[in-house]
PDB file of C-alpha atoms in Angstrom:
ATOM      1  CA  MET M   1      16.529  28.651 -38.264  1.00 82.00           C
ATOM      2  CA  PHE M   2      13.372  30.369 -37.531  1.00 84.00           C
ATOM      3  CA  HIS M   3      11.931  31.164 -34.222  1.00 83.00           C
ATOM      4  CA  LYS M   4       8.620  29.059 -33.160  1.00 87.00           C
ATOM      5  CA  GLU M   5       6.753  32.374 -32.735  1.00 85.00           C
ATOM      6  CA  GLY M   6       6.790  32.847 -36.591  1.00 78.00           C
ATOM      7  CA  PHE M   7       5.743  29.262 -37.657  1.00 90.00           C
ATOM      8  CA  LYS M   8       2.103  30.121 -38.082  1.00 90.00           C
ATOM      9  CA  ILE M   9       3.023  33.353 -40.116  1.00 88.00           C
ATOM     10  CA  ILE M  10       5.630  31.973 -42.080  1.00 91.00           C
ATOM     11  CA  SER M  11       3.063  29.267 -43.114  1.00 94.00           C
ATOM     12  CA  VAL M  12       0.466  31.678 -44.015  1.00 94.00           C
ATOM     13  CA  ALA M  13       3.029  33.759 -46.006  1.00 93.00           C
ATOM     14  CA  ILE M  14       4.151  30.533 -48.133  1.00 95.00           C
ATOM     15  CA  VAL M  15       0.467  29.674 -48.851  1.00 96.00           C
ATOM     16  CA  LEU M  16      -0.394  33.134 -50.029  1.00 95.00           C
ATOM     17  CA  PHE M  17       2.963  33.379 -52.025  1.00 94.00           C
ATOM     18  CA  ILE M  18       2.023  30.167 -53.953  1.00 95.00           C
ATOM     19  CA  GLY M  19      -1.564  30.917 -54.307  1.00 95.00           C
ATOM     20  CA  ILE M  20      -1.068  34.402 -55.545  1.00 94.00           C
ATOM     21  CA  ASN M  21       1.545  33.408 -58.132  1.00 94.00           C
ATOM     22  CA  VAL M  22      -0.523  30.392 -59.306  1.00 94.00           C
ATOM     23  CA  ALA M  23      -3.394  32.524 -59.753  1.00 94.00           C
ATOM     24  CA  SER M  24      -1.510  35.380 -61.477  1.00 92.00           C
ATOM     25  CA  TYR M  25      -0.012  32.624 -64.027  1.00 91.00           C
ATOM     26  CA  VAL M  26      -3.565  31.454 -64.621  1.00 92.00           C
ATOM     27  CA  ALA M  27      -5.384  34.607 -64.950  1.00 91.00           C
ATOM     28  CA  ILE M  28      -2.816  37.045 -66.340  1.00 91.00           C
ATOM     29  CA  GLN M  29      -1.630  36.781 -69.925  1.00 88.00           C
ATOM     30  CA  SER M  30       1.093  39.454 -69.495  1.00 91.00           C
ATOM     31  CA  GLU M  31       4.644  37.862 -68.621  1.00 91.00           C
ATOM     32  CA  GLU M  32       5.649  41.203 -67.310  1.00 92.00           C
ATOM     33  CA  TRP M  33       2.718  41.382 -64.879  1.00 93.00           C
ATOM     34  CA  GLN M  34       3.350  37.763 -63.688  1.00 93.00           C
ATOM     35  CA  ILE M  35       7.195  38.527 -63.240  1.00 93.00           C
ATOM     36  CA  ALA M  36       6.491  41.758 -61.092  1.00 94.00           C
ATOM     37  CA  ILE M  37       3.637  39.937 -59.049  1.00 94.00           C
ATOM     38  CA  LEU M  38       6.677  37.116 -58.338  1.00 94.00           C
ATOM     39  CA  VAL M  39       8.912  39.721 -57.435  1.00 95.00           C
ATOM     40  CA  LEU M  40       6.817  41.788 -55.116  1.00 95.00           C
ATOM     41  CA  THR M  41       5.063  38.523 -53.180  1.00 95.00           C
ATOM     42  CA  LEU M  42       9.025  36.988 -53.005  1.00 95.00           C
ATOM     43  CA  ALA M  43      10.203  40.392 -51.385  1.00 94.00           C
ATOM     44  CA  PHE M  44       7.478  39.991 -48.864  1.00 92.00           C
ATOM     45  CA  LEU M  45       8.033  36.234 -48.167  1.00 93.00           C
ATOM     46  CA  VAL M  46      11.681  37.156 -47.508  1.00 91.00           C
ATOM     47  CA  LEU M  47      10.865  39.955 -45.227  1.00 85.00           C
ATOM     48  CA  ILE M  48       8.791  37.816 -43.254  1.00 86.00           C
ATOM     49  CA  LEU M  49      11.332  35.062 -43.105  1.00 89.00           C
ATOM     50  CA  GLN M  50      14.189  37.176 -42.246  1.00 83.00           C
ATOM     51  CA  PHE M  51      12.317  38.793 -39.367  1.00 81.00           C
ATOM     52  CA  PHE M  52      11.462  35.522 -37.577  1.00 86.00           C
ATOM     53  CA  ARG M  53      15.042  34.144 -38.124  1.00 88.00           C
ATOM     54  CA  ASN M  54      16.710  32.738 -34.817  1.00 88.00           C
ATOM     55  CA  PRO M  55      20.317  32.452 -35.351  1.00 88.00           C
ATOM     56  CA  LYS M  56      22.489  30.348 -32.818  1.00 88.00           C
ATOM     57  CA  ARG M  57      24.671  32.557 -30.326  1.00 91.00           C
ATOM     58  CA  GLN M  58      27.718  31.395 -28.816  1.00 90.00           C
ATOM     59  CA  THR M  59      27.320  33.178 -25.310  1.00 94.00           C
ATOM     60  CA  THR M  60      30.114  32.935 -23.067  1.00 91.00           C
ATOM     61  CA  ILE M  61      28.695  32.246 -19.820  1.00 91.00           C
ATOM     62  CA  ASP M  62      30.332  34.381 -17.266  1.00 93.00           C
ATOM     63  CA  GLU M  63      28.887  35.376 -13.817  1.00 90.00           C
ATOM     64  CA  ASN M  64      30.811  38.714 -13.975  1.00 92.00           C
ATOM     65  CA  THR M  65      29.404  40.037 -17.162  1.00 96.00           C
ATOM     66  CA  VAL M  66      25.975  41.286 -18.641  1.00 97.00           C
ATOM     67  CA  VAL M  67      25.224  40.385 -22.222  1.00 98.00           C
ATOM     68  CA  ALA M  68      22.892  42.587 -24.654  1.00 98.00           C
ATOM     69  CA  PRO M  69      19.356  40.768 -24.304  1.00 97.00           C
ATOM     70  CA  VAL M  70      18.594  41.734 -27.995  1.00 96.00           C
ATOM     71  CA  ASP M  71      20.179  42.822 -31.081  1.00 95.00           C
ATOM     72  CA  GLY M  72      19.797  46.540 -32.039  1.00 94.00           C
ATOM     73  CA  LYS M  73      21.523  49.990 -31.451  1.00 96.00           C
ATOM     74  CA  VAL M  74      22.215  51.356 -27.975  1.00 97.00           C
ATOM     75  CA  VAL M  75      19.963  54.495 -27.682  1.00 93.00           C
ATOM     76  CA  VAL M  76      20.050  55.441 -23.996  1.00 93.00           C
ATOM     77  CA  ILE M  77      22.871  54.967 -21.285  1.00 96.00           C
ATOM     78  CA  GLU M  78      21.586  57.031 -18.312  1.00 95.00           C
ATOM     79  CA  GLU M  79      21.000  57.085 -14.395  1.00 96.00           C
ATOM     80  CA  VAL M  80      17.245  57.024 -13.939  1.00 95.00           C
ATOM     81  CA  HIS M  81      14.806  56.125 -11.012  1.00 95.00           C
ATOM     82  CA  GLU M  82      13.416  52.730 -11.725  1.00 95.00           C
ATOM     83  CA  LYS M  83       9.776  52.940 -10.253  1.00 92.00           C
ATOM     84  CA  GLU M  84       8.309  49.137 -10.627  1.00 94.00           C
ATOM     85  CA  HIS M  85      10.706  46.727  -8.817  1.00 95.00           C
ATOM     86  CA  PHE M  86      13.641  48.246  -7.319  1.00 96.00           C
ATOM     87  CA  LYS M  87      12.170  51.911  -6.494  1.00 94.00           C
ATOM     88  CA  ASP M  88      15.701  53.393  -6.501  1.00 95.00           C
ATOM     89  CA  LYS M  89      18.291  54.727  -8.873  1.00 97.00           C
ATOM     90  CA  ARG M  90      19.544  52.375 -11.358  1.00 97.00           C
ATOM     91  CA  LEU M  91      21.657  52.580 -14.629  1.00 97.00           C
ATOM     92  CA  GLN M  92      19.590  52.218 -17.634  1.00 96.00           C
ATOM     93  CA  VAL M  93      20.787  50.735 -20.947  1.00 97.00           C
ATOM     94  CA  SER M  94      18.428  50.608 -23.811  1.00 95.00           C
ATOM     95  CA  ILE M  95      18.527  48.943 -27.155  1.00 95.00           C
ATOM     96  CA  PHE M  96      16.292  49.754 -30.117  1.00 92.00           C
ATOM     97  CA  MET M  97      15.413  47.128 -32.496  1.00 89.00           C
ATOM     98  CA  SER M  98      14.553  47.803 -36.214  1.00 85.00           C
ATOM     99  CA  PRO M  99      12.239  45.712 -38.131  1.00 79.00           C
ATOM    100  CA  ILE M 100      15.315  44.019 -39.787  1.00 83.00           C
ATOM    101  CA  ASN M 101      17.027  43.201 -36.486  1.00 89.00           C
ATOM    102  CA  VAL M 102      16.578  39.619 -35.134  1.00 89.00           C
ATOM    103  CA  HIS M 103      13.747  39.956 -32.444  1.00 88.00           C
ATOM    104  CA  VAL M 104      14.579  37.054 -30.140  1.00 93.00           C
ATOM    105  CA  THR M 105      14.788  38.264 -26.444  1.00 95.00           C
ATOM    106  CA  ARG M 106      17.690  36.558 -24.446  1.00 96.00           C
ATOM    107  CA  HIS M 107      18.410  36.422 -20.598  1.00 97.00           C
ATOM    108  CA  PRO M 108      21.456  38.739 -20.051  1.00 98.00           C
ATOM    109  CA  ILE M 109      22.574  36.878 -16.971  1.00 97.00           C
ATOM    110  CA  LYS M 110      22.285  33.517 -15.412  1.00 97.00           C
ATOM    111  CA  GLY M 111      20.210  33.214 -12.048  1.00 97.00           C
ATOM    112  CA  LYS M 112      16.815  32.935 -10.884  1.00 98.00           C
ATOM    113  CA  VAL M 113      13.665  34.910 -12.163  1.00 98.00           C
ATOM    114  CA  VAL M 114      12.476  36.491  -9.142  1.00 98.00           C
ATOM    115  CA  PHE M 115       9.988  38.911 -10.943  1.00 97.00           C
ATOM    116  CA  SER M 116       7.917  38.582 -14.143  1.00 97.00           C
ATOM    117  CA  LYS M 117       5.184  41.010 -15.212  1.00 95.00           C
ATOM    118  CA  TYR M 118       2.879  41.932 -18.229  1.00 93.00           C
ATOM    119  CA  HIS M 119       1.583  45.473 -18.629  1.00 90.00           C
ATOM    120  CA  PRO M 120      -0.801  46.190 -21.249  1.00 87.00           C
ATOM    121  CA  GLY M 121      -0.643  49.826 -22.628  1.00 72.00           C
ATOM    122  CA  LYS M 122      -0.173  52.008 -25.523  1.00 72.00           C
ATOM    123  CA  TYR M 123       1.771  51.728 -28.862  1.00 64.00           C
ATOM    124  CA  LEU M 124       3.925  55.032 -28.742  1.00 66.00           C
ATOM    125  CA  VAL M 125       7.025  54.814 -31.080  1.00 64.00           C
ATOM    126  CA  ALA M 126       9.983  53.073 -29.074  1.00 60.00           C
ATOM    127  CA  TRP M 127      11.839  55.906 -28.603  1.00 60.00           C
ATOM    128  CA  HIS M 128       9.208  58.102 -27.104  1.00 61.00           C
ATOM    129  CA  PRO M 129      10.438  59.060 -23.444  1.00 62.00           C
ATOM    130  CA  LYS M 130       7.145  57.631 -21.892  1.00 64.00           C
ATOM    131  CA  ALA M 131       7.306  54.433 -23.848  1.00 62.00           C
ATOM    132  CA  SER M 132       9.085  52.639 -21.084  1.00 69.00           C
ATOM    133  CA  GLU M 133       5.986  53.542 -18.778  1.00 70.00           C
ATOM    134  CA  GLU M 134       2.999  53.777 -21.013  1.00 68.00           C
ATOM    135  CA  ASN M 135       3.489  51.020 -23.707  1.00 79.00           C
ATOM    136  CA  GLU M 136       2.622  47.474 -23.464  1.00 85.00           C
ATOM    137  CA  ARG M 137       5.576  45.940 -22.034  1.00 89.00           C
ATOM    138  CA  THR M 138       7.003  42.955 -19.845  1.00 94.00           C
ATOM    139  CA  THR M 139       9.296  43.550 -16.725  1.00 96.00           C
ATOM    140  CA  VAL M 140      11.567  40.616 -15.892  1.00 98.00           C
ATOM    141  CA  VAL M 141      14.063  40.379 -13.164  1.00 98.00           C
ATOM    142  CA  VAL M 142      16.625  37.925 -12.671  1.00 98.00           C
ATOM    143  CA  LYS M 143      19.222  37.443  -9.769  1.00 97.00           C
ATOM    144  CA  ASN M 144      22.130  35.530  -8.741  1.00 95.00           C
ATOM    145  CA  ASP M 145      24.916  35.937  -6.065  1.00 93.00           C
ATOM    146  CA  ASN M 146      26.812  38.815  -7.932  1.00 92.00           C
ATOM    147  CA  ILE M 147      23.986  40.833  -9.241  1.00 94.00           C
ATOM    148  CA  GLU M 148      20.190  41.637  -9.793  1.00 96.00           C
ATOM    149  CA  VAL M 149      19.129  42.699 -13.437  1.00 97.00           C
ATOM    150  CA  LEU M 150      15.720  43.805 -14.635  1.00 98.00           C
ATOM    151  CA  TYR M 151      15.187  43.992 -18.315  1.00 97.00           C
ATOM    152  CA  ARG M 152      11.893  45.382 -19.708  1.00 95.00           C
ATOM    153  CA  GLN M 153      10.296  44.620 -23.366  1.00 93.00           C
ATOM    154  CA  ILE M 154       8.445  47.467 -24.685  1.00 90.00           C
ATOM    155  CA  ALA M 155       6.378  47.381 -27.560  1.00 84.00           C
ATOM    156  CA  GLY M 156       6.747  50.205 -30.286  1.00 73.00           C
ATOM    157  CA  ALA M 157       4.408  51.645 -32.868  1.00 65.00           C
ATOM    158  CA  LEU M 158       4.428  48.342 -34.935  1.00 63.00           C
ATOM    159  CA  ALA M 159       5.079  45.667 -32.361  1.00 55.00           C
ATOM    160  CA  LYS M 160       1.674  44.411 -31.473  1.00 61.00           C
ATOM    161  CA  ARG M 161       2.498  41.447 -29.458  1.00 76.00           C
ATOM    162  CA  ILE M 162       4.978  40.823 -26.852  1.00 86.00           C
ATOM    163  CA  VAL M 163       6.018  37.297 -25.949  1.00 90.00           C
ATOM    164  CA  ASN M 164       7.628  36.335 -22.420  1.00 94.00           C
ATOM    165  CA  TYR M 165       8.590  33.028 -21.515  1.00 95.00           C
ATOM    166  CA  ALA M 166      10.062  33.868 -17.962  1.00 95.00           C
ATOM    167  CA  THR M 167       8.411  32.464 -15.211  1.00 95.00           C
ATOM    168  CA  GLU M 168       9.098  33.351 -11.680  1.00 97.00           C
ATOM    169  CA  GLY M 169      11.082  30.963  -9.615  1.00 97.00           C
ATOM    170  CA  GLU M 170      12.863  29.197 -12.785  1.00 97.00           C
ATOM    171  CA  GLN M 171      16.799  29.037 -13.160  1.00 97.00           C
ATOM    172  CA  VAL M 172      17.615  30.509 -16.428  1.00 97.00           C
ATOM    173  CA  VAL M 173      20.864  30.339 -18.421  1.00 97.00           C
ATOM    174  CA  GLN M 174      22.749  33.369 -19.701  1.00 97.00           C
ATOM    175  CA  GLY M 175      21.981  34.039 -23.250  1.00 96.00           C
ATOM    176  CA  SER M 176      18.997  31.596 -23.409  1.00 96.00           C
ATOM    177  CA  ASP M 177      15.552  32.455 -25.217  1.00 95.00           C
ATOM    178  CA  SER M 178      13.293  34.631 -22.950  1.00 95.00           C
ATOM    179  CA  GLY M 179      10.964  35.861 -25.490  1.00 93.00           C
ATOM    180  CA  PHE M 180      10.147  37.717 -28.530  1.00 91.00           C
ATOM    181  CA  ILE M 181       8.795  41.016 -29.712  1.00 86.00           C
ATOM    182  CA  LYS M 182       7.039  41.111 -33.165  1.00 77.00           C
ATOM    183  CA  PHE M 183       7.827  43.682 -35.605  1.00 68.00           C
ATOM    184  CA  GLY M 184      10.246  46.317 -34.094  1.00 62.00           C
ATOM    185  CA  SER M 185      10.490  47.833 -30.432  1.00 82.00           C
ATOM    186  CA  ARG M 186      12.964  48.503 -27.524  1.00 89.00           C
ATOM    187  CA  VAL M 187      14.418  46.445 -24.664  1.00 94.00           C
ATOM    188  CA  ASP M 188      15.569  48.453 -21.526  1.00 95.00           C
ATOM    189  CA  VAL M 189      18.056  46.964 -19.047  1.00 97.00           C
ATOM    190  CA  TYR M 190      18.579  48.256 -15.265  1.00 97.00           C
ATOM    191  CA  LEU M 191      21.763  47.787 -13.696  1.00 97.00           C
ATOM    192  CA  PRO M 192      23.050  48.899 -10.371  1.00 96.00           C
ATOM    193  CA  ILE M 193      24.835  51.930 -10.132  1.00 95.00           C
ATOM    194  CA  GLY M 194      28.531  51.850 -10.464  1.00 91.00           C
ATOM    195  CA  THR M 195      28.348  48.918 -13.030  1.00 95.00           C
ATOM    196  CA  LYS M 196      30.976  49.195 -15.723  1.00 95.00           C
ATOM    197  CA  VAL M 197      29.271  49.803 -18.994  1.00 96.00           C
ATOM    198  CA  ASN M 198      31.134  48.355 -22.057  1.00 96.00           C
ATOM    199  CA  ILE M 199      29.117  49.940 -24.732  1.00 96.00           C
ATOM    200  CA  THR M 200      28.754  53.366 -26.205  1.00 97.00           C
ATOM    201  CA  LEU M 201      25.702  55.516 -27.547  1.00 96.00           C
ATOM    202  CA  ASN M 202      24.668  54.457 -31.104  1.00 96.00           C
ATOM    203  CA  GLN M 203      26.820  51.159 -30.898  1.00 97.00           C
ATOM    204  CA  LYS M 204      25.300  48.067 -32.240  1.00 97.00           C
ATOM    205  CA  VAL M 205      25.103  44.898 -29.991  1.00 97.00           C
ATOM    206  CA  ARG M 206      24.105  41.391 -30.731  1.00 96.00           C
ATOM    207  CA  GLY M 207      21.894  39.459 -28.388  1.00 96.00           C
ATOM    208  CA  GLY M 208      23.467  36.852 -26.352  1.00 96.00           C
ATOM    209  CA  GLU M 209      26.932  37.730 -27.385  1.00 96.00           C
ATOM    210  CA  SER M 210      27.712  41.656 -26.924  1.00 97.00           C
ATOM    211  CA  VAL M 211      28.849  42.094 -23.177  1.00 97.00           C
ATOM    212  CA  ILE M 212      27.340  45.490 -22.418  1.00 97.00           C
ATOM    213  CA  ALA M 213      28.472  45.699 -18.774  1.00 97.00           C
ATOM    214  CA  THR M 214      31.351  43.960 -16.474  1.00 94.00           C
ATOM    215  CA  LEU M 215      30.700  43.558 -12.757  1.00 87.00           C
TER     216      LEU M 215
END
């Protein structure tokens, strides 16, 4: 199953794969070169397909938990001053996605979207300290009766497009699709101070399934 954001790129990749290999079969007499071209173009096609995969996730809906919004590795767990929405101290959990991770973004909690904003910006490497404030990014805040959570999609050096489906006023389901980041990046989650964190630095998490915090 593939994400809808990849349909156009996947179609182009398939056409190129077929076209290049048909051309090599017609124009090149060397079987070794034909095989080499086939292997290289197949590897490229597989890379595109795996990047846009959208596996089904079994989210256990629980108003007392916060699930990881994306797949990746936990690279930050620290108290920071959140400047854009809360304007106070929050517990930041950052998850870094490599190009081989699933890049679907999912809602970490159920509730109402009370804030959703896109910011154009730079393309610093995702782990750069200023990436969360200077890179292209989107900020989304979801609120329910128990908690208000902000999560921020941040573009990296390779990510050139962030897709955000969250719109202010809509009710969202925990673990549901909220967007996509193309070609590697990071997502920051901001939780209230005192929230019990269930993950550790360098731990790998799965979007929509791994519980990163408990109320």
